[in-house]
XYZ file of C-alpha atoms in Angstrom:
358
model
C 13.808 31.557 -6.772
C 10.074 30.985 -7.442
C 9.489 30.002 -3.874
C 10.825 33.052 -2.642
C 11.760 31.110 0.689
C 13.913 33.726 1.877
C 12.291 35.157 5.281
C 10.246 31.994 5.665
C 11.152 30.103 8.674
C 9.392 28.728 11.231
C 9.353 30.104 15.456
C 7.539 26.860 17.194
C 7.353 23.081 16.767
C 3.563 23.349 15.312
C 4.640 25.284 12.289
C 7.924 23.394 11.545
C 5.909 20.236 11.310
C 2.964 21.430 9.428
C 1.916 19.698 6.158
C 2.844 22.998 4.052
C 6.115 24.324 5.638
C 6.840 26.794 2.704
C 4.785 29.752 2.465
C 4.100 29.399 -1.225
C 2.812 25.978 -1.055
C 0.243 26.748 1.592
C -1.343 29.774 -0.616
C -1.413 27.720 -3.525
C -3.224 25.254 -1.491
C -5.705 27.410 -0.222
C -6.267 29.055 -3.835
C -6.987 25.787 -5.195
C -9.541 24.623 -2.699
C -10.947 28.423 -3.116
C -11.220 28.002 -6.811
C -12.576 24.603 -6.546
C -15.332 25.813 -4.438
C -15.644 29.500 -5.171
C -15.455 29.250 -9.131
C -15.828 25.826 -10.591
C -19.420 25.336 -8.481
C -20.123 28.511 -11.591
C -18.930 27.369 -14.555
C -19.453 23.430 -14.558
C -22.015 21.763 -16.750
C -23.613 17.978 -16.813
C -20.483 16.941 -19.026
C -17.850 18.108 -16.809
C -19.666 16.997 -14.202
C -20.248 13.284 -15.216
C -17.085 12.526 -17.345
C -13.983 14.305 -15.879
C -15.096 15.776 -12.261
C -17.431 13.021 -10.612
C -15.296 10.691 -11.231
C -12.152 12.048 -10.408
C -13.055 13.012 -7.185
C -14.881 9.618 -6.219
C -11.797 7.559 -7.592
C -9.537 9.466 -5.668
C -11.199 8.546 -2.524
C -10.892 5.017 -2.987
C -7.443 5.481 -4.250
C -6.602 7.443 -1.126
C -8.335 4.108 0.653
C -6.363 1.740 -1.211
C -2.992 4.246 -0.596
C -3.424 3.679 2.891
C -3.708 -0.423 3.117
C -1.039 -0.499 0.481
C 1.216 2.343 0.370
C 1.461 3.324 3.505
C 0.847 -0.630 5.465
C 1.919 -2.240 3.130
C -0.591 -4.908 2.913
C -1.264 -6.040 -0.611
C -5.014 -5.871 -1.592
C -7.320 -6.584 -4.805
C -10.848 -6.464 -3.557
C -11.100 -2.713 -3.766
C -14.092 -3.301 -5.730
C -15.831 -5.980 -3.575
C -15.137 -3.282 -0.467
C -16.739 -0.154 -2.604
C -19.860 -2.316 -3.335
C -20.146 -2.902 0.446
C -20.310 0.785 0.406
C -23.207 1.278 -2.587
C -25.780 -1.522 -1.195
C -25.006 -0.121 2.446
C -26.157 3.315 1.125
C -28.638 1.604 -1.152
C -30.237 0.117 2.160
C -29.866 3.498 4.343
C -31.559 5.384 1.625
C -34.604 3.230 1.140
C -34.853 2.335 5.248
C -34.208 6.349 6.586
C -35.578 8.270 3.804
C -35.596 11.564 5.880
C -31.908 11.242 6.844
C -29.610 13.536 5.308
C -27.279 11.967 2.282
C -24.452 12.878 4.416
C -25.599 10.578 7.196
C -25.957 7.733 4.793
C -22.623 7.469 2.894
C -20.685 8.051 6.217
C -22.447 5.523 8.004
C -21.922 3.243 4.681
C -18.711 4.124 4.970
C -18.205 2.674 9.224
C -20.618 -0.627 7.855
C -17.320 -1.050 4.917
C -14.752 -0.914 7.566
C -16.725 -3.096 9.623
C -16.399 -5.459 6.573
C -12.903 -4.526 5.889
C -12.241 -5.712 9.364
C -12.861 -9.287 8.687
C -11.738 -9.434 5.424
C -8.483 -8.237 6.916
C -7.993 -10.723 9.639
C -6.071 -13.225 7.061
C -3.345 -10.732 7.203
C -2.349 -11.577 10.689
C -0.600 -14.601 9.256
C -0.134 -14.326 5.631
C 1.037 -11.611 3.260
C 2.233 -10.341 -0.025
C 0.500 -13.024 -2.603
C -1.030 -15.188 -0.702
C -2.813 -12.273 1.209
C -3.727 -10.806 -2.339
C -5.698 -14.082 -2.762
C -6.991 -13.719 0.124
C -8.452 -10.298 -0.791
C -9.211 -11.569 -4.608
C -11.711 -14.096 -3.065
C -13.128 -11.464 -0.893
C -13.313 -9.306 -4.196
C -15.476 -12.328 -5.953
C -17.330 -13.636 -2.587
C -19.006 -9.662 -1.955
C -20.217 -9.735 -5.342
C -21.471 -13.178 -5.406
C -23.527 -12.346 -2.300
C -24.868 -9.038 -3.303
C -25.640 -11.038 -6.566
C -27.603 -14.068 -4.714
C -29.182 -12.888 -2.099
C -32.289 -10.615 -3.205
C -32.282 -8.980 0.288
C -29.726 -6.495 -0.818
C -31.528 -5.026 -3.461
C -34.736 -5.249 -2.179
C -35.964 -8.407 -3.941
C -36.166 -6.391 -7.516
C -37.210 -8.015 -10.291
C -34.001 -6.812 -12.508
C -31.589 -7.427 -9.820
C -29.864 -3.677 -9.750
C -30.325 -1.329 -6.993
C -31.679 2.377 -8.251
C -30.928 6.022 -6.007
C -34.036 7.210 -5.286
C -34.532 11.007 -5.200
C -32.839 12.969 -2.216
C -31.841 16.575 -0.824
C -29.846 17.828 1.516
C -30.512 21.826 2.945
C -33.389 21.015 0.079
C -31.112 20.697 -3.140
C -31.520 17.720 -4.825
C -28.104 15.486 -5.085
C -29.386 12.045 -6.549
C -31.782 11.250 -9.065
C -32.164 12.396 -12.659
C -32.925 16.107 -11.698
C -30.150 16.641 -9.567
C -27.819 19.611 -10.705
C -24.427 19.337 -11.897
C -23.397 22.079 -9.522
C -24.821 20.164 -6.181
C -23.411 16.594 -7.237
C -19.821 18.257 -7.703
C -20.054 19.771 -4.442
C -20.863 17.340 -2.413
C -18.121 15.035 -3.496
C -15.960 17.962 -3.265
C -16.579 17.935 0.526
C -16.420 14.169 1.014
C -13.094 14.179 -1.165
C -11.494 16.996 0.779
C -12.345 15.722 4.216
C -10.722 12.319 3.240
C -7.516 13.938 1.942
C -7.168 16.072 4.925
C -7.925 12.958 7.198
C -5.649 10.690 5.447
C -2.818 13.585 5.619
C -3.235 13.912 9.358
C -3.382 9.956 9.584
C -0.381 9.182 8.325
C 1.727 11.901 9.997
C 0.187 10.995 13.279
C 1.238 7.864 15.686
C -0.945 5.449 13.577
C 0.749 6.539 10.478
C 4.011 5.775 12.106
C 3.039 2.179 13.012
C 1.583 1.481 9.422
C 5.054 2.558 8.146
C 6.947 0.543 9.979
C 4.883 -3.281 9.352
C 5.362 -1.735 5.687
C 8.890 -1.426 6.239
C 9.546 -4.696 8.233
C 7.247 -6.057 10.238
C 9.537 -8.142 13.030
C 11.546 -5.342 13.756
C 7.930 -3.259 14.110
C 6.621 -5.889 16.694
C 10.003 -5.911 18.538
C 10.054 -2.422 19.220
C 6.626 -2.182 20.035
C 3.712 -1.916 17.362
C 0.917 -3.680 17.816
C 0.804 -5.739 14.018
C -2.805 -6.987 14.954
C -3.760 -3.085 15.921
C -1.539 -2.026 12.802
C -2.880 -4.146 10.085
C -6.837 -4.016 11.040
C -6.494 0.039 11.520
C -5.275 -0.381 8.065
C -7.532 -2.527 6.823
C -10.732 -0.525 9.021
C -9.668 3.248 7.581
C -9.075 1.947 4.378
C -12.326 0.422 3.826
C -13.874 3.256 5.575
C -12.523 5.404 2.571
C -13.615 3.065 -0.226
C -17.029 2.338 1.138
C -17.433 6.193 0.449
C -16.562 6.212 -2.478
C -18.864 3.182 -3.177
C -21.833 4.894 -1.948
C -20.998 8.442 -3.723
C -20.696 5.861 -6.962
C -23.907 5.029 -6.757
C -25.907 7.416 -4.701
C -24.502 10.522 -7.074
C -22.648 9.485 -9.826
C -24.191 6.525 -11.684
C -27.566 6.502 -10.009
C -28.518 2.899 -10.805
C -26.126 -0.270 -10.373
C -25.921 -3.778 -11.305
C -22.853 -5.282 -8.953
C -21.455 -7.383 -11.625
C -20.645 -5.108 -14.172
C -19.884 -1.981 -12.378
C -17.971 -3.478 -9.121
C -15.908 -6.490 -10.909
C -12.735 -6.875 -10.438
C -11.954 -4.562 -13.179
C -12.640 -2.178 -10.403
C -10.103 -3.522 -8.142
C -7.258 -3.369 -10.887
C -8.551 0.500 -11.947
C -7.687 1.646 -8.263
C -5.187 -0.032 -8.328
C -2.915 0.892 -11.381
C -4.346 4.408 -9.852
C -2.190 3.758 -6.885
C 1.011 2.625 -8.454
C 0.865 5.387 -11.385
C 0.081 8.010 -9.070
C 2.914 6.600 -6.204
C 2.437 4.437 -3.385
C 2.691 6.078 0.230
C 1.748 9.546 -1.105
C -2.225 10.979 -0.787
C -0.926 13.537 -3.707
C -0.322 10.475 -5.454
C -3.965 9.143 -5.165
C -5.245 12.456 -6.617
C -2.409 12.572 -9.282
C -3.544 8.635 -10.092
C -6.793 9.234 -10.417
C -6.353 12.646 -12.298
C -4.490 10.546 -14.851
C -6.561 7.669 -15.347
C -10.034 10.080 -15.421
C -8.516 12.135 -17.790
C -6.898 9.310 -20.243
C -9.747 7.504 -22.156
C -11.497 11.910 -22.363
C -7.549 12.940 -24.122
C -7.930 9.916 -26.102
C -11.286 10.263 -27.334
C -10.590 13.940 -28.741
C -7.106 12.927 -29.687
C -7.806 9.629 -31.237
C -11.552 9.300 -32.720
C -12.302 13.044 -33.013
C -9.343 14.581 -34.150
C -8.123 11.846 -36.090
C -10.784 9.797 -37.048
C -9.740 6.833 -35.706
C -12.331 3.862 -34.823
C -13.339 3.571 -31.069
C -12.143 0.396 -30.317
C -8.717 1.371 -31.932
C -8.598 3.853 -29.391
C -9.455 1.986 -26.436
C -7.145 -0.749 -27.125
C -4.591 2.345 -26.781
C -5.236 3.187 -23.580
C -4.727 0.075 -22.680
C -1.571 -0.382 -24.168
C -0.650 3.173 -22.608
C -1.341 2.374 -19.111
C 0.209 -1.100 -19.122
C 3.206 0.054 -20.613
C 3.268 3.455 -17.886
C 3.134 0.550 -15.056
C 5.604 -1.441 -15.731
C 7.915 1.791 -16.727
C 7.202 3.781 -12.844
C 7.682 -0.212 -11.107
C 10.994 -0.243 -12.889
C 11.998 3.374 -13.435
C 10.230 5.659 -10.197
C 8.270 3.152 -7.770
C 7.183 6.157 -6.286
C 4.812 7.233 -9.483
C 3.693 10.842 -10.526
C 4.383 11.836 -6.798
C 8.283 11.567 -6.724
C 8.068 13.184 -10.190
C 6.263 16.141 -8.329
C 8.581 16.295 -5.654
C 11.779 16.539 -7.843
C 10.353 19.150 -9.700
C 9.535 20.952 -6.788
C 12.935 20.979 -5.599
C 14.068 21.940 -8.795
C 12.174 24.917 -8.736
C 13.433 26.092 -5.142
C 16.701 26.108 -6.364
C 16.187 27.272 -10.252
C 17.906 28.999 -11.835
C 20.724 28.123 -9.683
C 22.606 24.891 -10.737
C 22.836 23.520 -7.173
């Protein structure tokens, strides 16, 4: 009844396979995006910006990345944060090398330089998988940050060892450095973030989607009728890394501005984008945002909730939200695999049939 679907069908092929087959979905798509860019861009300040809406939109990048290896391929990974530090010192490099390139030239070409890496990190999965392929990625994880750690190349043989965004516009609006406005940072990960959603979308629906699917699903019966497993799995492992080396660079380049490898890329990183994934729901780029939503918004709800509301001491608090999202993982592995997602999708069809009982 709130859909309203009655009239709605589709004439052609196109429309009956289109990501939004119901009319209602499609506007409220297109409202959100229009709100996102129309009206937020307005209203947002340097708090929303920097601890709720930066980092929601950079996390769910990688966790659309990660979606794609793991949820959709099926090929277990843990060096998500190894693979978005590719991404930061790539765009670290660009930045200092091609000063008078546009941003958006920089994080997309650190973006191809990750999925270069990604590549050969994902070799191993021609012949192993599940845990011993995690390991595989795990040592990648700790190898990337050893190197970026060692070799002074990387961050340009600096005395402290961290890598700092220097200054730089694009259409002459600043976007990094410390006089960069709230508004321009937000919308230029806006772009980046949409762009990857709507890729990812049309990735997995398409041929290559297909093939991830089924080495997810079984990966003999893939090869015997027909996928390519060493085309599947390195696709996988290439788009993947492509999406998490973006988010890497827009980690660095806009959000934190100055990085030290150790303590922002660790393997804490991994495990964040991670139990983003599996909250959120594997094989679902809804999920990712959902995920990421969830995990942004978390330690900001407990904050008010716990230490300003109540009065309770900080580390109280962020031993709960630990407790919270180990206890939320093990209850959507056990009760709904398929995270936040499925939740959405049964409500959804809840709603197309409310107030009717069936």
């Amino acid at each position: 009844m709130i859909y309203r679907e009655a009239g709605d069908f589709s004439t052609t092929y196109p429309q009956d396979s289109q990501t939004f087959p119901i009319k209602f979905d499609r506007y409220r798509y297109y409202v959100v995006l229009a709100f996102a860019f129309l009206v937020v861009p307005f209203l947002i300040n340097d708090y929303w910006a920097n601890a709720i809406l930066l980092p929601f939109l950079i996390y769910a990048i990688a966790a659309i990345g990660l979606n794609i290896l793991t949820g959709y391929c099926g090929q277990v990974s843990l060096g998500t944060g190894g693979f978005m530090a590719v991404g930061a010192y790539a765009c670290y490099k660009l930045m200092t090398a091609f000063p008078d390139v546009s941003m958006f030239i920089h994080v997309i070409l650190a973006g191809f330089i990750t999925a270069a890496v990604g590549v050969v990190f994902g070799l191993p999965s021609l012949r192993i998988k599940g845990f011993y392929l995690a390991v595989a990625t795990l040592a990648a994880q700790f190898f990337l940050v050893w190197l970026f750690n060692r070799v002074s190349w990387f961050y340009n043989y600096s005395a402290s060892g961290q890598i700092n965004a220097p200054e730089r516009d694009t259409f002459g609006i600043l976007i990094t450095g410390p006089n960069a406005t709230a508004w321009a940072t937000y919308l230029f990960c806006l772009i980046f973030c949409t762009a990857s959603a709507i890729i990812a979308r049309n990735l997995t629906r398409g041929t290559l989607g297909r093939s991830w699917m089924a080495i997810r699903d079984m990966d003999i019966a893939a090869e015997i009728i027909g996928v390519n497993p060493l085309k599947a799995k390195l696709t996988a492992f290439a788009v993947s890394s492509f999406f998490v080396g973006i988010s890497g660079a827009l980690f660095f380049a806009i959000y934190l501005g100055a990085v030290e490898v150790g303590e922002v890329f660790g393997i804490t990183k991994s495990f964040l984008v991670l139990f983003m994934v599996i909250i959120g729901g594997l094989g679902s780029v809804f999920g990712s945002f959902a995920g990421a939503a969830f995990l942004v918004l978390l330690p900001v709800a407990l904050k008010v909730v716990g230490a300003d509301m109540l009065g309770w001491p900080t580390d109280i608090v962020a031993h709960f939200q630990l407790v919270i999202v180990g206890a939320l993982i093990i209850f959507f592995l056990i009760v709904e695999p398929h995270g936040l997602a499925q939740l959405w999708r049964l409500a959804k069809e809840k709603l197309r049939l409310w107030p009717f009982p069936h």
